[in-house]
mmCIF file of C-alpha atoms in Angstrom:
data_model
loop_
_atom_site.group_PDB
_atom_site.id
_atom_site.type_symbol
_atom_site.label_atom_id
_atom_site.label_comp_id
_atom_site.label_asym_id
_atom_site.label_seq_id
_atom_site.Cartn_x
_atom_site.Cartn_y
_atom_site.Cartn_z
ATOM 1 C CA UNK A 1 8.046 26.039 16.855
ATOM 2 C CA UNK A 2 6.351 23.395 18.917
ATOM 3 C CA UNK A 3 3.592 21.200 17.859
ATOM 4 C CA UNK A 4 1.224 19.418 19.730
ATOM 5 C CA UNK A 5 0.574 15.962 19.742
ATOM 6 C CA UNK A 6 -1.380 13.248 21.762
ATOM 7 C CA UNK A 7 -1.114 9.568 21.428
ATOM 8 C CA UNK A 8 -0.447 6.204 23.851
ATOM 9 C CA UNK A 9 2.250 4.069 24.424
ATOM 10 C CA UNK A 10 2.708 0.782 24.590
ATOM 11 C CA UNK A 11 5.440 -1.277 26.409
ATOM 12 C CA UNK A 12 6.732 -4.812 25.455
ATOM 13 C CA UNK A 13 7.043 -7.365 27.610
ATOM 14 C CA UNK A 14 8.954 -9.366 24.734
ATOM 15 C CA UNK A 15 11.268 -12.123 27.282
ATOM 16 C CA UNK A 16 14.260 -11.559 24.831
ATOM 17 C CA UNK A 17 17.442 -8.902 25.919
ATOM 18 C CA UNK A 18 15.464 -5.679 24.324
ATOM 19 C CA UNK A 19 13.192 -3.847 26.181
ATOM 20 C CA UNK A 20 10.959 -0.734 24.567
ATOM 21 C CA UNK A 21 8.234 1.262 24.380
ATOM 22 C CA UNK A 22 5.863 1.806 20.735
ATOM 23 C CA UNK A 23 4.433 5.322 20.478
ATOM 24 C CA UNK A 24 1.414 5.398 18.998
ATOM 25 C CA UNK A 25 0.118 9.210 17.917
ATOM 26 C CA UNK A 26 -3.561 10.076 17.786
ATOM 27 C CA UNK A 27 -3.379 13.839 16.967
ATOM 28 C CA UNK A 28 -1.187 16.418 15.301
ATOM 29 C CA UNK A 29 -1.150 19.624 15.752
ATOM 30 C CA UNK A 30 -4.990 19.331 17.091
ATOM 31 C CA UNK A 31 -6.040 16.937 14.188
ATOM 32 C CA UNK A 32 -7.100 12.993 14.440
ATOM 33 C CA UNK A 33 -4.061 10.926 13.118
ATOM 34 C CA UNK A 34 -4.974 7.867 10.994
ATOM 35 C CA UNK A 35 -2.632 4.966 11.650
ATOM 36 C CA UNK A 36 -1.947 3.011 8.469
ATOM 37 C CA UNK A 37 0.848 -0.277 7.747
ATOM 38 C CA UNK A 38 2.255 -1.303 4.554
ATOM 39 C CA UNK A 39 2.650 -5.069 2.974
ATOM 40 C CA UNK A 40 6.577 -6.060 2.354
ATOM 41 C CA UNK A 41 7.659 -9.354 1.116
ATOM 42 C CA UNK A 42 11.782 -10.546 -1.445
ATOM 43 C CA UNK A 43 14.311 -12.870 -0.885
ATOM 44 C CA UNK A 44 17.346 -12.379 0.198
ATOM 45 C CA UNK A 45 20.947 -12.594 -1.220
ATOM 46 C CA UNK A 46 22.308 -16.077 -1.949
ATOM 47 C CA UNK A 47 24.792 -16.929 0.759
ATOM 48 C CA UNK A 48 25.855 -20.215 1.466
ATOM 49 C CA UNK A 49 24.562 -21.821 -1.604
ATOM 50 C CA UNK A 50 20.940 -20.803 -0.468
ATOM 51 C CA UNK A 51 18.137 -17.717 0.058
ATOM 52 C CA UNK A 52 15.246 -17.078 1.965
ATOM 53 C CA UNK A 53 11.927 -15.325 1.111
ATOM 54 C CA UNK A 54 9.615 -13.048 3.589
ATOM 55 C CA UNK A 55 6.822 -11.041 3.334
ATOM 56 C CA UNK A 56 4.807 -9.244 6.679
ATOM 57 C CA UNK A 57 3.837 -5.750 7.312
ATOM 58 C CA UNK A 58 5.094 -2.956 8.727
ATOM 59 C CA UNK A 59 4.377 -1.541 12.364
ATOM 60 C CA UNK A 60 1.629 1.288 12.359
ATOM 61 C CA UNK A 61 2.923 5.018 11.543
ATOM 62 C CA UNK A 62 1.128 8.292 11.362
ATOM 63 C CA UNK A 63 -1.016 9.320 7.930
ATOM 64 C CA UNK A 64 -0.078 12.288 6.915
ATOM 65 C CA UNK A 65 3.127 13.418 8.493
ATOM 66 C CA UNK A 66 6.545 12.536 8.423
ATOM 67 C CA UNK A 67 7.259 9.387 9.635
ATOM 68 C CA UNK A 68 8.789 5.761 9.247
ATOM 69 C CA UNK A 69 7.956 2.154 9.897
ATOM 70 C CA UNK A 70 9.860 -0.340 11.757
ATOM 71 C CA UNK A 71 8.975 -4.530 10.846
ATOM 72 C CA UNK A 72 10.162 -7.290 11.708
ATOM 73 C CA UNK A 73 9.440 -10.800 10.247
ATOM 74 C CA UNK A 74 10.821 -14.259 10.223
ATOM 75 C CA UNK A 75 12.357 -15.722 6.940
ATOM 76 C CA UNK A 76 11.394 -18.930 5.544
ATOM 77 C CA UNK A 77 13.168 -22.306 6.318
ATOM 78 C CA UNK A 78 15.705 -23.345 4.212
ATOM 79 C CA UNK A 79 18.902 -25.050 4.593
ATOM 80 C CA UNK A 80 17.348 -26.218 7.420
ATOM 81 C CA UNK A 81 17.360 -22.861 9.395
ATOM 82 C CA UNK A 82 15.770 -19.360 9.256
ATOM 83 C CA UNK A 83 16.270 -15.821 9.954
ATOM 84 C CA UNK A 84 15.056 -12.936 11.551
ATOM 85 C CA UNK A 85 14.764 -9.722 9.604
ATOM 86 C CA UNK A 86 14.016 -6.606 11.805
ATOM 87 C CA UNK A 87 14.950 -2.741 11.075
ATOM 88 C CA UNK A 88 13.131 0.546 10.442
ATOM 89 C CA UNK A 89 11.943 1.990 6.712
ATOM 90 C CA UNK A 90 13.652 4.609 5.301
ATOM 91 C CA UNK A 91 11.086 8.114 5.024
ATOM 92 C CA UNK A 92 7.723 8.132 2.826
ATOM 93 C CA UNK A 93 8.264 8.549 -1.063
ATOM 94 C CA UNK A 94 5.342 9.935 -2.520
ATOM 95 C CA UNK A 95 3.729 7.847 -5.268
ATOM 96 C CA UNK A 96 2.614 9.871 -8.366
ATOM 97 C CA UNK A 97 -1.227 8.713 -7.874
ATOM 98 C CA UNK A 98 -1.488 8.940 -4.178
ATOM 99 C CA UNK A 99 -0.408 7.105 -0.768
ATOM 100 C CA UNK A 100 3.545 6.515 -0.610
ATOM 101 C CA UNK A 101 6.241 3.595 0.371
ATOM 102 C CA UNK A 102 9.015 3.341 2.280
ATOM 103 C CA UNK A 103 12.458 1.470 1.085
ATOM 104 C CA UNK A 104 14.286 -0.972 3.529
ATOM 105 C CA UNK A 105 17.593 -2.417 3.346
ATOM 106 C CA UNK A 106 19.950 -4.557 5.885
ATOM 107 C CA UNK A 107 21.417 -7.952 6.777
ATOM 108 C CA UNK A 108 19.858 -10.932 8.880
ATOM 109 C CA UNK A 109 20.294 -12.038 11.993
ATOM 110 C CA UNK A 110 23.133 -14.676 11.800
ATOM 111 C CA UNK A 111 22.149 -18.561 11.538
ATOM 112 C CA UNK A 112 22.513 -21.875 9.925
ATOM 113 C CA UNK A 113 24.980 -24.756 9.940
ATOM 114 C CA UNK A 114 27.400 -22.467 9.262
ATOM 115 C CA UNK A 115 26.799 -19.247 10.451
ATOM 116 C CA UNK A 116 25.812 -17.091 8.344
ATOM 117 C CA UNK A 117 23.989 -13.752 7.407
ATOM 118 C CA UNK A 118 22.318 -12.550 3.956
ATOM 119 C CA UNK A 119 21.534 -8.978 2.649
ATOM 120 C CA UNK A 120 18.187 -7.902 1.627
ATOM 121 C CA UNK A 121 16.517 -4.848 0.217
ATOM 122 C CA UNK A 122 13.549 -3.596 -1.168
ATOM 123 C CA UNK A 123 10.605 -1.215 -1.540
ATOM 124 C CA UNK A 124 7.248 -1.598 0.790
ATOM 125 C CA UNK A 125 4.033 -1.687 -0.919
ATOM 126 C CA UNK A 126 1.402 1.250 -1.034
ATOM 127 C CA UNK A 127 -0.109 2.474 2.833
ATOM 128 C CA UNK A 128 -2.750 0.192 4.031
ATOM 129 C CA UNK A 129 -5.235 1.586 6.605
ATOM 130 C CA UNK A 130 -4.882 -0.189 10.052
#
């Protein structure tokens, strides 16, 4: 069974080694798409004798089909050094009143004095419309 969609896409010119392309849908199966985000923010594991927090919001997704998010978002300085924290949600879980999240798990880019990583995990808050 094929379904139709429409949408845009938008290519990065990010300087950095990795080049790609964002797909943004604007119908489904002949029906407008709303685009919605959702808030995220933890701390991660204690490595080193230290832990960083971060909060940001996902990349825009689909309402109302299947879908995930990807984020990315820039720890806080400690130790004298940050991370980066980029990956993709994990699909929608329905929330018993309406709307849905997303969990996310993985491991930081590797930094500090001595090099290092730290795990983090954790549940997005409810859609927010974008």
């Amino acid at each position: 069974m094929e379904i139709p969609i429409t949408g845009f896409m938008i290519h990065s010119n990010d300087p950095g080694s990795e080049h790609d392309h964002s797909l943004f849908i604007t119908s489904w199966d002949g029906r407008p798409v709303k685009m919605h985000v959702h808030p995220f923010s933890g701390q991660t594991s204690v490595d080193v004798g230290h832990f960083h927090r971060y909060a940001g919001k996902t990349e825009p997704a689909p309402s109302g089909v299947p879908h995930v998010h990807n984020y990315y978002v820039e720890t806080t300085v400690d130790d004298q050094h940050a991370h980066l924290i980029k990956g993709t949600t994990g699909p929608a879980i329905p929330l018993p009143n309406g709307g849905h999240y997303h969990y996310f798990e993985g491991f930081t880019t590797v930094n500090g004095r001595i090099p290092h990583s730290h795990r983090y995990s954790g549940n997005t808050g409810n859609e927010e419309g974008y």
